[in-house]
CSV table of C-alpha atoms and ligand atoms in Angstrom, one decimal:
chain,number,residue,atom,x,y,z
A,1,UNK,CA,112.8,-41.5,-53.3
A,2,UNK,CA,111.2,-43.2,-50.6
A,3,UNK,CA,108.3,-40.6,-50.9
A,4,UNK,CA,107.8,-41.4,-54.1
A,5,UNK,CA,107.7,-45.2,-53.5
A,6,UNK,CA,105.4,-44.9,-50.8
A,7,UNK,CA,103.3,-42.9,-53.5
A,8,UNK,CA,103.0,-45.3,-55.4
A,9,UNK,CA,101.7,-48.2,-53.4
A,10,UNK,CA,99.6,-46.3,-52.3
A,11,UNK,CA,98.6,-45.5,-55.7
A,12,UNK,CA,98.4,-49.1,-56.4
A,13,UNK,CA,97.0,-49.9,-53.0
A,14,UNK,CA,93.9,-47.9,-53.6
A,15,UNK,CA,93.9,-49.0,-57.4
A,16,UNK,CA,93.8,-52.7,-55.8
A,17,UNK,CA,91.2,-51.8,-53.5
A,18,UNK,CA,89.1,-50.1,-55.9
A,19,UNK,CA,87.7,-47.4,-53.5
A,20,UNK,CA,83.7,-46.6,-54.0
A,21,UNK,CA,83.3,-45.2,-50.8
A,22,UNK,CA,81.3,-46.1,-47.8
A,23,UNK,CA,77.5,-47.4,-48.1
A,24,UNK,CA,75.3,-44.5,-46.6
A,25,UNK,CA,73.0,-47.7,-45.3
A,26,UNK,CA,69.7,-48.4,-45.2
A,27,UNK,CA,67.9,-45.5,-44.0
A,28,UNK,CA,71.0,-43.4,-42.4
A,29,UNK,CA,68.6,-40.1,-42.0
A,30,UNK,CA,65.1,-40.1,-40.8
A,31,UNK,CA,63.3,-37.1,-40.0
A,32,UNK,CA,62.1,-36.5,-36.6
A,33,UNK,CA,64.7,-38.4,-34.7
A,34,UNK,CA,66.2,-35.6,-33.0
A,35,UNK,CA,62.7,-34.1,-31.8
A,36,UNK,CA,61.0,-34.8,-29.0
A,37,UNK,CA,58.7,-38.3,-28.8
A,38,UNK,CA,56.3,-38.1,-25.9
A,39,UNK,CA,53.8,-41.1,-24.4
A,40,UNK,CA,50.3,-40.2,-23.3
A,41,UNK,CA,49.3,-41.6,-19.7
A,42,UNK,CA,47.4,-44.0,-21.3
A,43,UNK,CA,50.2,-45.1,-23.4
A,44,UNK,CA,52.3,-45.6,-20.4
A,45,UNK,CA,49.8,-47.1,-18.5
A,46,UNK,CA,49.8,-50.1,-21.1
A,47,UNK,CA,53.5,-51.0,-20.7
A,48,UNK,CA,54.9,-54.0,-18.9
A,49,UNK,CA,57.4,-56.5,-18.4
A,50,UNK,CA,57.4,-60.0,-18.5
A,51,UNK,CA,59.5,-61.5,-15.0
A,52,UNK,CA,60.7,-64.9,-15.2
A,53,UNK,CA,62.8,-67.1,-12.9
A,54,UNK,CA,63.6,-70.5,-12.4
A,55,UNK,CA,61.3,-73.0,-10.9
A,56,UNK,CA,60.9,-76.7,-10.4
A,57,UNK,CA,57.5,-77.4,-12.1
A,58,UNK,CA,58.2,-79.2,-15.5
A,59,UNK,CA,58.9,-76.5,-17.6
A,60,UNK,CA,62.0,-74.9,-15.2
A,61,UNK,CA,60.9,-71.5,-15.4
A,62,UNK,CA,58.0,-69.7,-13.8
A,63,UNK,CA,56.8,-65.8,-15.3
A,64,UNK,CA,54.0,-62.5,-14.3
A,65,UNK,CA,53.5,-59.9,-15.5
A,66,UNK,CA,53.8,-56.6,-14.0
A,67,UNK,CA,53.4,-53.0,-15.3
A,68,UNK,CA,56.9,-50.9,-16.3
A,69,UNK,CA,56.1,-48.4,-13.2
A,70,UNK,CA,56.6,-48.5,-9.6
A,71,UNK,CA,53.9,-50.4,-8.9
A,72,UNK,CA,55.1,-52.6,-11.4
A,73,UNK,CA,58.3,-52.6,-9.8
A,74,UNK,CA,56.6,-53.9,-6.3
A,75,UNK,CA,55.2,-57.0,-8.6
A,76,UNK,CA,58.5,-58.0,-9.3
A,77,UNK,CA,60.3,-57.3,-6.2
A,78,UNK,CA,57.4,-59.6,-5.2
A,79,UNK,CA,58.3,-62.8,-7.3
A,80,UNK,CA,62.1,-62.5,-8.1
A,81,UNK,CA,64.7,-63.0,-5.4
A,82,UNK,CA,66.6,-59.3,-6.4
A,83,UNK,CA,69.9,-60.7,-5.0
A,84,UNK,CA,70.5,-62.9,-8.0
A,85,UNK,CA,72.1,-62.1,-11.2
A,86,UNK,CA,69.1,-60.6,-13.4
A,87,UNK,CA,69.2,-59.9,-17.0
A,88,UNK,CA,67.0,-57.4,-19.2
A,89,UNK,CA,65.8,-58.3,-22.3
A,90,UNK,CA,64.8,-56.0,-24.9
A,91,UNK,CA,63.8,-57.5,-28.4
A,92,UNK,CA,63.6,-55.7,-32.0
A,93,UNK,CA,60.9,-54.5,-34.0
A,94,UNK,CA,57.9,-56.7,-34.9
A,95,UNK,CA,59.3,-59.1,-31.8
A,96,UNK,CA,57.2,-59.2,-28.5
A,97,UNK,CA,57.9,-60.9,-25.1
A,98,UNK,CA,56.5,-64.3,-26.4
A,99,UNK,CA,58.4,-65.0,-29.5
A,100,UNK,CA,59.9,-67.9,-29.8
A,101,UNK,CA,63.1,-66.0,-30.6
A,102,UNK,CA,63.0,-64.3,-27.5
A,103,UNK,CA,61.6,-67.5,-25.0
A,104,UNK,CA,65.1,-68.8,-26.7
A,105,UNK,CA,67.2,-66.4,-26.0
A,106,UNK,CA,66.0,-66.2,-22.1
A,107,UNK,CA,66.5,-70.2,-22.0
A,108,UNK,CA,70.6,-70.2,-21.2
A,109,UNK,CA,70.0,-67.5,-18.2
A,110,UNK,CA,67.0,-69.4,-16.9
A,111,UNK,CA,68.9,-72.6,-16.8
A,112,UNK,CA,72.0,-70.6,-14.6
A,113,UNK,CA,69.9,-69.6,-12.2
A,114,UNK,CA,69.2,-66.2,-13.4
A,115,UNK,CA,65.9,-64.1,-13.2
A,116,UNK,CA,65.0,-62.5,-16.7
A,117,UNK,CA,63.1,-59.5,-17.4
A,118,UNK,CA,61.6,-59.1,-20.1
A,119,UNK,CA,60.5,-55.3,-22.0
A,120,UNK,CA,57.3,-55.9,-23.6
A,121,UNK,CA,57.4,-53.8,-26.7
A,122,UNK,CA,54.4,-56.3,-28.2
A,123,UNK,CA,52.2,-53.9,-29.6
A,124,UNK,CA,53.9,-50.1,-29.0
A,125,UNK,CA,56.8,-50.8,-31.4
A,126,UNK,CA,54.4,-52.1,-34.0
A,127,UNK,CA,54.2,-49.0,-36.1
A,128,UNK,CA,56.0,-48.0,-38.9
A,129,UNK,CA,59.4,-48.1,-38.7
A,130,UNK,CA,61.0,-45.0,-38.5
A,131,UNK,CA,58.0,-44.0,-35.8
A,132,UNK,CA,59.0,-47.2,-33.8
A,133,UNK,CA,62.7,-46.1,-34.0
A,134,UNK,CA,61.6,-42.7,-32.1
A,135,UNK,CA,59.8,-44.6,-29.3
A,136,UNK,CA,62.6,-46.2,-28.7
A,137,UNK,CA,64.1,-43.0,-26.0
A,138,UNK,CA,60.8,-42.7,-24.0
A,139,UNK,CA,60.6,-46.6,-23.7
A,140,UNK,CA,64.1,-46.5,-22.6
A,141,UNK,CA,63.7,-43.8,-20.1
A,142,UNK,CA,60.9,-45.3,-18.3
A,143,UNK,CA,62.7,-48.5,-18.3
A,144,UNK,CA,65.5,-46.9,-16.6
A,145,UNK,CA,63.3,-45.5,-14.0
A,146,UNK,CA,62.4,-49.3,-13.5
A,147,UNK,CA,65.7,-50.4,-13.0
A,148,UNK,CA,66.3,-47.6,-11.0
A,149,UNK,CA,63.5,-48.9,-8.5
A,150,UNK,CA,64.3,-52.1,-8.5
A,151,UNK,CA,67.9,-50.9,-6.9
A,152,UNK,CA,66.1,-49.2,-4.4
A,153,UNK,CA,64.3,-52.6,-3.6
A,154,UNK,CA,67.6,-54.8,-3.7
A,155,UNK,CA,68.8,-55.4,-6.8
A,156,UNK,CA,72.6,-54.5,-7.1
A,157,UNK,CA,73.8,-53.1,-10.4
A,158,UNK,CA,77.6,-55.4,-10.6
A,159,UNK,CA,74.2,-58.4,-10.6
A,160,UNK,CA,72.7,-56.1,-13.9
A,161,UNK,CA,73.1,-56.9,-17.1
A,162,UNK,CA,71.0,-55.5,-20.1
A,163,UNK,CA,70.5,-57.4,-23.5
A,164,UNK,CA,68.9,-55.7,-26.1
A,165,UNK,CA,68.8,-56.9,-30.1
A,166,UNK,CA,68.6,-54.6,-32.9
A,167,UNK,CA,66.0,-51.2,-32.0
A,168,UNK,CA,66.1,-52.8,-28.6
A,169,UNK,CA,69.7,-52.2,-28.2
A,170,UNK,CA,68.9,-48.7,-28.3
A,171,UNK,CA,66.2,-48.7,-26.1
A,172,UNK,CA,68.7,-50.7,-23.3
A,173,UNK,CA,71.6,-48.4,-24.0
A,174,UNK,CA,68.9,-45.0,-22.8
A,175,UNK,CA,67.7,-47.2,-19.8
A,176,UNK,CA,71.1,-47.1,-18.6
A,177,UNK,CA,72.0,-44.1,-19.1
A,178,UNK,CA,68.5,-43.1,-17.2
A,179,UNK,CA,69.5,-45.4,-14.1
A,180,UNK,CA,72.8,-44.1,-14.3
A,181,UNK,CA,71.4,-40.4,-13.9
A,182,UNK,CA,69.2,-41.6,-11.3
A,183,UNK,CA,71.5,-43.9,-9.5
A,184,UNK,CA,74.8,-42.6,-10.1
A,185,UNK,CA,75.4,-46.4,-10.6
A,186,UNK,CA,76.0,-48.0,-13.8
A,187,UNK,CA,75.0,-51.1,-14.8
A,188,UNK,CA,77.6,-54.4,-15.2
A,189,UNK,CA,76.9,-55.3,-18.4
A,190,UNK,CA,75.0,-54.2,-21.6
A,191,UNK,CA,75.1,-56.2,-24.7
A,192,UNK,CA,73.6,-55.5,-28.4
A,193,UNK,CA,72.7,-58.0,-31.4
A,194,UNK,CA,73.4,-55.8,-34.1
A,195,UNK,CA,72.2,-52.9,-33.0
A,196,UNK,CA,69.6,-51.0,-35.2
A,197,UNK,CA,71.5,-48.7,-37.9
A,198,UNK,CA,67.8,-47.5,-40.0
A,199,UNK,CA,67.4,-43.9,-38.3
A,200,UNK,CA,70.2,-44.1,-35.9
A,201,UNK,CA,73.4,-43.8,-38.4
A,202,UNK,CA,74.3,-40.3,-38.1
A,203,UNK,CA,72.8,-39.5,-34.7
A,204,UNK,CA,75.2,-38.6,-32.1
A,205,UNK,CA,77.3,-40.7,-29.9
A,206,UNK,CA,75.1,-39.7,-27.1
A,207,UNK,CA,71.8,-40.9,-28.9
A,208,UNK,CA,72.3,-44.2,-29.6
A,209,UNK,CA,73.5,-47.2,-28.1
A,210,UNK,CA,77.1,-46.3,-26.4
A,211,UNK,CA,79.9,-47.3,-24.7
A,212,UNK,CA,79.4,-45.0,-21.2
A,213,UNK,CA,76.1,-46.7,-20.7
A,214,UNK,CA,77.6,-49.3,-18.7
A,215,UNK,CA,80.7,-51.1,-16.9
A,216,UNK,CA,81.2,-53.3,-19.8
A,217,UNK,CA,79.7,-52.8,-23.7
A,218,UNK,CA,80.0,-54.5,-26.6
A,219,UNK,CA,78.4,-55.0,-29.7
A,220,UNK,CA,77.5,-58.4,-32.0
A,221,UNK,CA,77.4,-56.8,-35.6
A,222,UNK,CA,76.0,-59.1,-38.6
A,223,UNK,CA,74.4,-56.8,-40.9
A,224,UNK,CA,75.9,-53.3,-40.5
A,225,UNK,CA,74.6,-51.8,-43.6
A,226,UNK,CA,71.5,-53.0,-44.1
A,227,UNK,CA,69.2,-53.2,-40.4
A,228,UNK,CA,72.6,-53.0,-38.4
A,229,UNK,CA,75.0,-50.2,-37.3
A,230,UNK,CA,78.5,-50.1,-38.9
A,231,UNK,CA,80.6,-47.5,-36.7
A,232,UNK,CA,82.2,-49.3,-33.4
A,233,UNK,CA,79.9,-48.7,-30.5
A,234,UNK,CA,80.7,-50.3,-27.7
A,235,UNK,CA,84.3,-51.3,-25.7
A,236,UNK,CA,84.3,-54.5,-27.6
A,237,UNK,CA,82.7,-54.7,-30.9
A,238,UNK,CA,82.5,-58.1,-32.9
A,239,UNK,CA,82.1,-57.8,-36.7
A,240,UNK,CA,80.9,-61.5,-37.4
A,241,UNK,CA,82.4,-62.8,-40.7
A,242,UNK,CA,83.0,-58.7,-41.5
A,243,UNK,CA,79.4,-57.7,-40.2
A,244,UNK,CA,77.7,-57.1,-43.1
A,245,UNK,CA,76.3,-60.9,-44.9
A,246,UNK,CA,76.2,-63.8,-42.9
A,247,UNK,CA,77.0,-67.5,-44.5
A,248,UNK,CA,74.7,-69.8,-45.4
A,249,UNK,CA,74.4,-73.2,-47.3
A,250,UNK,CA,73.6,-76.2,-47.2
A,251,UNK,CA,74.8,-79.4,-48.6
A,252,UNK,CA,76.0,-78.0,-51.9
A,253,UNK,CA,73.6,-75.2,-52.3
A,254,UNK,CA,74.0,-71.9,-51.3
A,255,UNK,CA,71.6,-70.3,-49.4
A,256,UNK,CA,72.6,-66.2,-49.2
A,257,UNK,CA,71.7,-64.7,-46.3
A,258,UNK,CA,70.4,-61.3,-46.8
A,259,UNK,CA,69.5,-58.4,-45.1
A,260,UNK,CA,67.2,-60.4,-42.3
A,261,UNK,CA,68.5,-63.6,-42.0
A,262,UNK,CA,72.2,-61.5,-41.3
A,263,UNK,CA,70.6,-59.2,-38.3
A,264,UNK,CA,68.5,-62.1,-36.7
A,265,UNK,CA,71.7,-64.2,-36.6
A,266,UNK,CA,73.3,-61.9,-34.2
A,267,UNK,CA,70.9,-63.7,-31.8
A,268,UNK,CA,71.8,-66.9,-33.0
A,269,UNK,CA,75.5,-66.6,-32.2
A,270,UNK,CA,74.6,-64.9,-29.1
A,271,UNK,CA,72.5,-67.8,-28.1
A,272,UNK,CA,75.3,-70.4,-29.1
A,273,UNK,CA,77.6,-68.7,-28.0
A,274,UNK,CA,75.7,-69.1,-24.2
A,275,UNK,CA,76.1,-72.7,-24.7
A,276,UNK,CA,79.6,-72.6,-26.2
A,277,UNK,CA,81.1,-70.5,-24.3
A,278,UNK,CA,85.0,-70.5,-25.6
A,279,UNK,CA,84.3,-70.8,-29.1
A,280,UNK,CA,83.3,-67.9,-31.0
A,281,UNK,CA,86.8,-66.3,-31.0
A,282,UNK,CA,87.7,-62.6,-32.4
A,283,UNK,CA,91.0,-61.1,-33.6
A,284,UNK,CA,91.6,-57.6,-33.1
A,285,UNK,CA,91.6,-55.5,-36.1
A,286,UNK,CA,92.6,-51.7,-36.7
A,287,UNK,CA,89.8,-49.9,-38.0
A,288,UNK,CA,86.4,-51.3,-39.2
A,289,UNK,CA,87.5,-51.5,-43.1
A,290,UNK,CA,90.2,-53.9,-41.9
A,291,UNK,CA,87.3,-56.1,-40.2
A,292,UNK,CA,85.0,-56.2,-42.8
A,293,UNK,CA,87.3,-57.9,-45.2
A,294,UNK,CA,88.7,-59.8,-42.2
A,295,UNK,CA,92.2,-58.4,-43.0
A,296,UNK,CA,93.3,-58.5,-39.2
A,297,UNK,CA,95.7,-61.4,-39.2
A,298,UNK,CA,99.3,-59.9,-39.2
A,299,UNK,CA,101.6,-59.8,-36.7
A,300,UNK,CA,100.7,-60.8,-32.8
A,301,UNK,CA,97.0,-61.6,-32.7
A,302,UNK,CA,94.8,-60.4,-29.5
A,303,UNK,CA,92.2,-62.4,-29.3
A,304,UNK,CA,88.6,-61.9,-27.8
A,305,UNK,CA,85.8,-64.5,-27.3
A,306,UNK,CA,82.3,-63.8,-28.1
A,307,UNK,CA,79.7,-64.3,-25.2
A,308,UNK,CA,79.8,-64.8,-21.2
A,309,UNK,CA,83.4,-64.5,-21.3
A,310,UNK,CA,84.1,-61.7,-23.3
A,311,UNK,CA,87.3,-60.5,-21.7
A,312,UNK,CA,86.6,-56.0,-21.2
A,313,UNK,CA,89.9,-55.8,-20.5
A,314,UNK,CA,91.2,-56.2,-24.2
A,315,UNK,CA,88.8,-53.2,-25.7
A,316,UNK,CA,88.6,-52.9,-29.5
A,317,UNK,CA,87.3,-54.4,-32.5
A,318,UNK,CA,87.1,-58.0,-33.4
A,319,UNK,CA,87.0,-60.1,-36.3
A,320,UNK,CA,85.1,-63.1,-35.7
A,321,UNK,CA,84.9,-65.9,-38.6
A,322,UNK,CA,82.1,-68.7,-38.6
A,323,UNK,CA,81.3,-71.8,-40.7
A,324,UNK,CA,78.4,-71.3,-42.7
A,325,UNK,CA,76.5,-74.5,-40.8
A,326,UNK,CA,75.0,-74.5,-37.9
A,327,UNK,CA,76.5,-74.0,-35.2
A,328,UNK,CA,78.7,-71.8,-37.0
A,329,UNK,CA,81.8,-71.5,-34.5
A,330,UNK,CA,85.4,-72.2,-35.6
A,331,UNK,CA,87.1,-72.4,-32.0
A,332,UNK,CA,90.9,-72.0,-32.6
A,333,UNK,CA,90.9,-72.8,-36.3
A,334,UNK,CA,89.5,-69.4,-36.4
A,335,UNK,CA,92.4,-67.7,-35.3
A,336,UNK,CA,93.9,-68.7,-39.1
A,337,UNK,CA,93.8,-66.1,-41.9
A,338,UNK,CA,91.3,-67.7,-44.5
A,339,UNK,CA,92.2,-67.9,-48.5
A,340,UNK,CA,88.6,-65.8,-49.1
A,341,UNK,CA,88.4,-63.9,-45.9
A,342,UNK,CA,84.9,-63.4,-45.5
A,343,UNK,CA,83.2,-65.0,-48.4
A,344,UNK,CA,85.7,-68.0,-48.1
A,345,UNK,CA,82.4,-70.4,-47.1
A,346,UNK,CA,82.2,-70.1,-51.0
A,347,UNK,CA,84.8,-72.1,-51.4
A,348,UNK,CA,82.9,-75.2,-50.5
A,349,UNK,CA,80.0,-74.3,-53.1
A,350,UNK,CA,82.7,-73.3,-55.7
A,351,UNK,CA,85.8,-74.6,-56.6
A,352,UNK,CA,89.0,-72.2,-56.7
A,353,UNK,CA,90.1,-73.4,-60.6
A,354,UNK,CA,90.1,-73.6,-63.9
A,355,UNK,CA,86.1,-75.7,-65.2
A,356,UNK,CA,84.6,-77.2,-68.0
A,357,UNK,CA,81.0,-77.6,-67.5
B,1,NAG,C1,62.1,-31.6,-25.6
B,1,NAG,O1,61.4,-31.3,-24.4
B,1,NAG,C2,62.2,-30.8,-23.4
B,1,NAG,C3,61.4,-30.7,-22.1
B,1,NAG,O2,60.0,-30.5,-22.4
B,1,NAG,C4,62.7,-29.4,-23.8
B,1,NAG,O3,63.5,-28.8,-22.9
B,1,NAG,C5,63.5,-29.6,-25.1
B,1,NAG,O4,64.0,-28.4,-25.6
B,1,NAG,C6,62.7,-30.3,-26.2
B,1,NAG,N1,63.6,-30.6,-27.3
B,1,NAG,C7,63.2,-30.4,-28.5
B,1,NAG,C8,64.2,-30.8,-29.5
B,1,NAG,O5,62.1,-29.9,-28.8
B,2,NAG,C1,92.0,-60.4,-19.9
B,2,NAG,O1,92.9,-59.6,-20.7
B,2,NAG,C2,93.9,-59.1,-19.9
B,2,NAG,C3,94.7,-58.1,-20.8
B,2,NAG,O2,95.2,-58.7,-21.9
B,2,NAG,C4,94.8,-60.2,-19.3
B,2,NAG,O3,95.8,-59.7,-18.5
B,2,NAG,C5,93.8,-61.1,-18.5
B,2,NAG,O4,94.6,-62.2,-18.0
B,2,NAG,C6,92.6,-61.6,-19.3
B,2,NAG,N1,91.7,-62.2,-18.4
B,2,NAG,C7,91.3,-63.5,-18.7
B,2,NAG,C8,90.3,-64.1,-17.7
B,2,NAG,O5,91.7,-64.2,-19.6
């Protein structure tokens, strides 16, 4: 009898659900990825980074450039004190060291004191796509050697932190798994901004951005199916509003947020999130089907908080809810189960009842 109940809610469980499957995502296969991508001499002659560090002249920060070699490696041990905190910085595709996206991003760490590094990948990731996405291992191996170095020259890895959005998560994941294989140290910290799904959906574990890569990983998703990752790839993984579509209106309009505007917003929580330290808060869900409707909100919630404070201790995966306004954060009144879940920002463009228009 009570098989046969159970039956049938679940009968009427998956009737509710209506079950289509899984999206295969934008670009889950590309050929190639598994082969071999090697960089001419030339090639990795061009590389650099992009050092910056605090400073008292008017615009707080000060920044050279140095080459993404041991000689490079000198150059920075020249202008950054290596016993301060000192975080890594590795942007997406089409991005380079002097976006404005990625000047922004470095702001919150200059103003603590920290040094940042930045990857140059302004112009060897601009190339097609799925080419880019293959460059991403060699670039993250010789960045690895880089760290690598720069712990022989001072820098301790409990003051490293890697930060890498989208394809550049990947590339920060492989640099520390290089330092680690060269070190037999592993750095503190290692955070991705969606990382890049197109190319890197059905690689394995060990080829894409992972969770033995450092001390502490975790994972901002926004737009898992489309230029993000869906599967759980770090120790804490955030699904922001379900990870898939961000929110967006304003004033009575809607304003859907599609496949870009979702990915690039991982950076914009990130960066708020520097600011606002307590306030992006996450309840643990079981499974990632259960975060992207945002149906985690029964029984005793654990909570996580997005940013600086994420607490590694409490692995897992997180719902986080936002407003659909700037700056998108609900602080505690996020911890409350929502009528609409994930699309419940619709509510305030659309009422819940009967019309006459
Ligand atoms: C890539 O190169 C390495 C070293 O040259 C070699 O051992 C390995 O088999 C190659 N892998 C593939 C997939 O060709
Ligand atoms: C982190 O989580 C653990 C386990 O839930 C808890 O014991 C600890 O107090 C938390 N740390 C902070 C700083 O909240």
């Amino acid at each position: 009898m009570k098989a046969l109940v159970l039956i049938f809610c679940m009968c009427t469980l998956s009737i509710a659900s209506r079950d289509t499957g899984f999206p295969a995502g934008l670009m889950a296969d590309c050929p190639g990825m598994t082969k071999n991508t090697t960089l001419s001499d030339k090639t990795k002659d061009s590389l650099t980074v992009v050092a910056l560090w605090p400073s008292n002249n008017w615009i707080g920060v000060e920044e050279v450039t140095c080459k993404l070699n041991r000689e490079g490696a000198a150059c920075v041990d020249k202008h950054l004190d290596l016993t301060k905190k000192t975080v890594i910085f590795i942007s997406g595709y089409l991005d380079a060291s002097f976006s404005p996206v990625v000047r922004t991003v470095a702001t919150p760490y200059i103003e603590r004191g920290r040094n940042v590094i930045i990857l140059e990948i302004y112009p060897i990731l601009h190339r097609t796509y799925p080419i880019a996405a293959r460059l991403t291992k060699p670039l993250g191996n010789f960045l690895g050697e880089f760290l690598a170095e720069l712990t022989r020259r001072g820098l301790h890895p409990d003051k490293l932190e890697l930060l890498g959005g989208s394809l550049g998560a990947h590339i920060a994941s492989y640099a520390a798994t290089k330092y680690h294989e060269l070190t037999h140290l592993k750095p503190s910290r290692l955070t991705g901004l969606d990382p890049a799904g197109p190319c890197f959906r059905t690689l394995p574990r060990s080829e894409r951005f992972n969770s033995d890569a450092a001390h502490k990983v975790d994972a901002v998703h926004t737009n898992i199916d489309g230029f993000g990752l869906a599967e759980a790839v770090g120790h804490v993984d955030f699904y922001i509003n379900g990870g898939e579509f961000q929110p967006s209106t304003m004033q009575d309009y809607l304003l859907p947020c599609f496949q870009l505007c979702s990915h690039v917003r991982s950076a914009v929580y990130w960066l708020i999130s520097n600011y606002a330290k307590d306030k992006f808060l996450g309840v643990k869900c079981d499974s990632v089907p259960h975060a992207r409707h945002g149906q985690c909100y029964h029984g005793h919630l654990e909570i996580n908080v997005l940013g600086p404070k994420t607490n590694f201790s409490r692995h897992g995966i997180y719902y986080v809810p936002t407003l659909d306004i700037f700056p998108y954060y609900m602080g505690e009144k996020g911890l409350k189960k929502r009528q609409y879940d994930v699309n419940n920002y619709l509510l305030k463009v659309a009422p819940d009842e009967d019309m006459v228009i």
